GROMACS .gro file of C-alpha atoms in nm:
model
  176
    1GLY     CA    1   5.781   6.932  -2.712
    2SER     CA    2   5.727   6.598  -2.547
    3LEU     CA    3   5.685   6.509  -2.184
    4PRO     CA    4   5.973   6.329  -2.012
    5ALA     CA    5   5.952   5.952  -1.959
    6VAL     CA    6   5.776   5.866  -1.634
    7LYS     CA    7   5.724   5.556  -1.420
    8THR     CA    8   5.359   5.619  -1.330
    9VAL     CA    9   5.064   5.740  -1.538
   10LEU     CA   10   4.720   5.806  -1.396
   11LEU     CA   11   4.454   5.810  -1.666
   12THR     CA   12   4.136   5.998  -1.582
   13SER     CA   13   3.845   6.153  -1.766
   14GLY     CA   14   3.890   6.512  -1.875
   15LEU     CA   15   3.513   6.555  -1.895
   16VAL     CA   16   3.439   6.549  -1.521
   17PHE     CA   17   3.647   6.697  -1.239
   18PRO     CA   18   3.640   6.473  -0.928
   19ASP     CA   19   3.854   6.182  -1.046
   20ALA     CA   20   4.119   6.416  -1.186
   21LEU     CA   21   4.133   6.596  -0.850
   22SER     CA   22   4.204   6.268  -0.672
   23ALA     CA   23   4.467   6.174  -0.931
   24GLY     CA   24   4.671   6.496  -0.908
   25PRO     CA   25   4.830   6.452  -0.563
   26ALA     CA   26   4.889   6.080  -0.634
   27ALA     CA   27   5.077   6.169  -0.953
   28ALA     CA   28   5.283   6.424  -0.761
   29HIS     CA   29   5.356   6.164  -0.490
   30THR     CA   30   5.488   5.912  -0.744
   31GLY     CA   31   5.662   6.165  -0.970
   32GLY     CA   32   5.411   6.061  -1.233
   33VAL     CA   33   5.170   6.235  -1.465
   34VAL     CA   34   4.794   6.265  -1.509
   35LEU     CA   35   4.677   6.202  -1.865
   36LEU     CA   36   4.321   6.268  -1.974
   37THR     CA   37   4.076   6.051  -2.157
   38GLN     CA   38   3.779   6.195  -2.341
   39GLY     CA   39   3.526   6.020  -2.122
   40THR     CA   40   3.541   5.653  -2.225
   41THR     CA   41   3.755   5.730  -2.534
   42LEU     CA   42   4.134   5.725  -2.534
   43PRO     CA   43   4.246   6.027  -2.741
   44SER     CA   44   4.519   5.953  -2.995
   45VAL     CA   45   4.763   6.192  -2.825
   46THR     CA   46   4.722   6.004  -2.494
   47ALA     CA   47   4.756   5.666  -2.668
   48GLU     CA   48   5.072   5.791  -2.842
   49TYR     CA   49   5.225   5.901  -2.511
   50LEU     CA   50   5.148   5.562  -2.355
   51ALA     CA   51   5.295   5.380  -2.657
   52GLY     CA   52   5.606   5.595  -2.631
   53ASN     CA   53   5.646   5.511  -2.260
   54PRO     CA   54   5.602   5.134  -2.247
   55GLY     CA   55   5.780   5.114  -1.910
   56ALA     CA   56   5.523   5.332  -1.734
   57GLU     CA   57   5.284   5.171  -1.487
   58VAL     CA   58   4.937   5.291  -1.588
   59PHE     CA   59   4.638   5.327  -1.356
   60ALA     CA   60   4.281   5.425  -1.442
   61VAL     CA   61   4.116   5.663  -1.199
   62GLY     CA   62   3.740   5.634  -1.241
   63GLY     CA   63   3.514   5.417  -1.451
   64ASP     CA   64   3.534   5.619  -1.772
   65ALA     CA   65   3.914   5.602  -1.778
   66ALA     CA   66   3.901   5.227  -1.715
   67LYS     CA   67   3.666   5.185  -2.012
   68ALA     CA   68   3.898   5.399  -2.227
   69ASP     CA   69   4.182   5.150  -2.168
   70PRO     CA   70   4.000   4.813  -2.164
   71GLY     CA   71   4.316   4.601  -2.150
   72MET     CA   72   4.418   4.742  -1.814
   73PRO     CA   73   4.460   4.486  -1.533
   74ALA     CA   74   4.184   4.497  -1.271
   75ASP     CA   75   4.429   4.584  -0.991
   76HIS     CA   76   4.523   4.901  -1.181
   77GLN     CA   77   4.162   5.019  -1.209
   78LEU     CA   78   4.091   5.254  -0.921
   79VAL     CA   79   3.717   5.268  -0.969
   80GLY     CA   80   3.459   5.320  -0.698
   81ILE     CA   81   3.081   5.327  -0.702
   82ASP     CA   82   3.107   5.708  -0.688
   83ARG     CA   83   3.366   5.987  -0.679
   84PHE     CA   84   3.408   5.953  -0.302
   85GLU     CA   85   3.498   5.583  -0.315
   86THR     CA   86   3.720   5.637  -0.620
   87GLY     CA   87   3.910   5.907  -0.428
   88ALA     CA   88   3.948   5.679  -0.127
   89LYS     CA   89   4.078   5.399  -0.354
   90VAL     CA   90   4.339   5.634  -0.502
   91ALA     CA   91   4.443   5.742  -0.151
   92SER     CA   92   4.460   5.379  -0.034
   93HIS     CA   93   4.672   5.272  -0.330
   94PHE     CA   94   4.922   5.557  -0.328
   95PHE     CA   95   4.921   5.688   0.030
   96ASP     CA   96   4.986   5.435   0.303
   97HIS     CA   97   4.969   5.616   0.639
   98PRO     CA   98   5.034   5.968   0.507
   99PRO     CA   99   5.163   6.229   0.755
  100VAL     CA  100   4.897   6.477   0.643
  101VAL     CA  101   4.553   6.434   0.487
  102THR     CA  102   4.365   6.700   0.292
  103PHE     CA  103   3.988   6.718   0.245
  104ALA     CA  104   3.779   6.909  -0.009
  105SER     CA  105   3.427   6.914  -0.144
  106GLY     CA  106   3.359   6.652  -0.408
  107GLN     CA  107   3.051   6.845  -0.516
  108ASP     CA  108   3.220   7.148  -0.668
  109PHE     CA  109   3.569   7.194  -0.804
  110PRO     CA  110   3.718   7.539  -0.724
  111ASP     CA  111   3.830   7.471  -0.366
  112ALA     CA  112   3.943   7.118  -0.448
  113LEU     CA  113   4.142   7.245  -0.747
  114SER     CA  114   4.360   7.468  -0.530
  115GLY     CA  115   4.346   7.203  -0.257
  116GLY     CA  116   4.495   6.946  -0.494
  117ALA     CA  117   4.800   7.166  -0.554
  118TYR     CA  118   4.827   7.228  -0.180
  119ALA     CA  119   4.797   6.854  -0.104
  120SER     CA  120   5.071   6.783  -0.359
  121LEU     CA  121   5.308   7.019  -0.178
  122LEU     CA  122   5.234   6.841   0.152
  123ASP     CA  123   5.268   6.494  -0.007
  124SER     CA  124   4.910   6.437   0.105
  125PRO     CA  125   4.619   6.258  -0.057
  126ILE     CA  126   4.307   6.464  -0.119
  127LEU     CA  127   3.987   6.302   0.002
  128LEU     CA  128   3.652   6.424  -0.124
  129VAL     CA  129   3.366   6.487   0.118
  130ARG     CA  130   3.007   6.599   0.083
  131ALA     CA  131   2.895   6.940   0.209
  132THR     CA  132   2.698   6.784   0.492
  133LEU     CA  133   2.854   6.442   0.551
  134VAL     CA  134   3.172   6.237   0.543
  135PRO     CA  135   3.129   5.945   0.301
  136THR     CA  136   3.180   5.601   0.459
  137PHE     CA  137   3.467   5.528   0.217
  138VAL     CA  138   3.657   5.830   0.351
  139THR     CA  139   3.595   5.728   0.712
  140ALA     CA  140   3.718   5.374   0.635
  141TYR     CA  141   4.036   5.509   0.475
  142LEU     CA  142   4.101   5.734   0.775
  143LYS     CA  143   4.048   5.451   1.022
  144ALA     CA  144   4.297   5.237   0.827
  145ASN     CA  145   4.554   5.508   0.756
  146GLY     CA  146   4.483   5.813   0.970
  147THR     CA  147   4.669   5.707   1.284
  148SER     CA  148   4.996   5.837   1.139
  149ALA     CA  149   4.852   6.176   1.046
  150THR     CA  150   4.997   6.461   1.243
  151GLY     CA  151   4.793   6.716   1.054
  152SER     CA  152   4.500   6.767   0.824
  153SER     CA  153   4.354   7.044   0.615
  154LEU     CA  154   3.999   7.109   0.503
  155VAL     CA  155   3.990   7.327   0.194
  156GLY     CA  156   3.681   7.544   0.165
  157GLY     CA  157   3.469   7.749   0.400
  158ALA     CA  158   3.154   7.662   0.591
  159GLY     CA  159   2.942   7.739   0.284
  160VAL     CA  160   3.113   7.453   0.100
  161VAL     CA  161   3.173   7.202   0.379
  162ASN     CA  162   2.973   7.256   0.696
  163GLU     CA  163   3.088   7.240   1.059
  164SER     CA  164   2.942   6.893   1.125
  165VAL     CA  165   3.174   6.750   0.857
  166ARG     CA  166   3.473   6.933   1.008
  167THR     CA  167   3.385   6.795   1.353
  168SER     CA  168   3.338   6.442   1.221
  169LEU     CA  169   3.674   6.446   1.042
  170ALA     CA  170   3.849   6.583   1.350
  171GLY     CA  171   3.698   6.306   1.563
  172THR     CA  172   3.803   6.034   1.319
  173LEU     CA  173   4.157   6.175   1.309
  174ASN     CA  174   4.203   6.172   1.687
  175GLY     CA  175   4.147   6.544   1.720
  176PHE     CA  176   4.353   6.675   1.427
   0.00000   0.00000   0.00000
């Protein structure tokens, strides 16, 4: 079978997890799809889907995906210096003042994987944090967009994301 025609496609590498985690809730928010590259290579099946959906707006999430589709306009390349900035760029592009924000570890995937599905249900971006600190890109996104948030979720226990990160996020989000 074939996938239905969509308006938004987020391309991301299938070889590493963080960029795909960031892309999932954004695809859900736009009613779009996430398609995988093989690192910096565009697999034929992905290229065929794109060719069959010429009306779709395509974004690259992460540097490898951008390299896999070299003709992509710069403003459709959501590429940061690391996974944390890439995630914040995805959130900034697709989620302007979201009602809820979700956080997960960008250092391991199990919690963020379930967190991505949870964020999608809440129409929330997922922002990746380190176990012991909130990346500056995440703080900048929250300062620009967090004033509308009436709730937030941190996926993962203290062994994954420690209490200082939880406290820092709560302070940035006006106590949420």
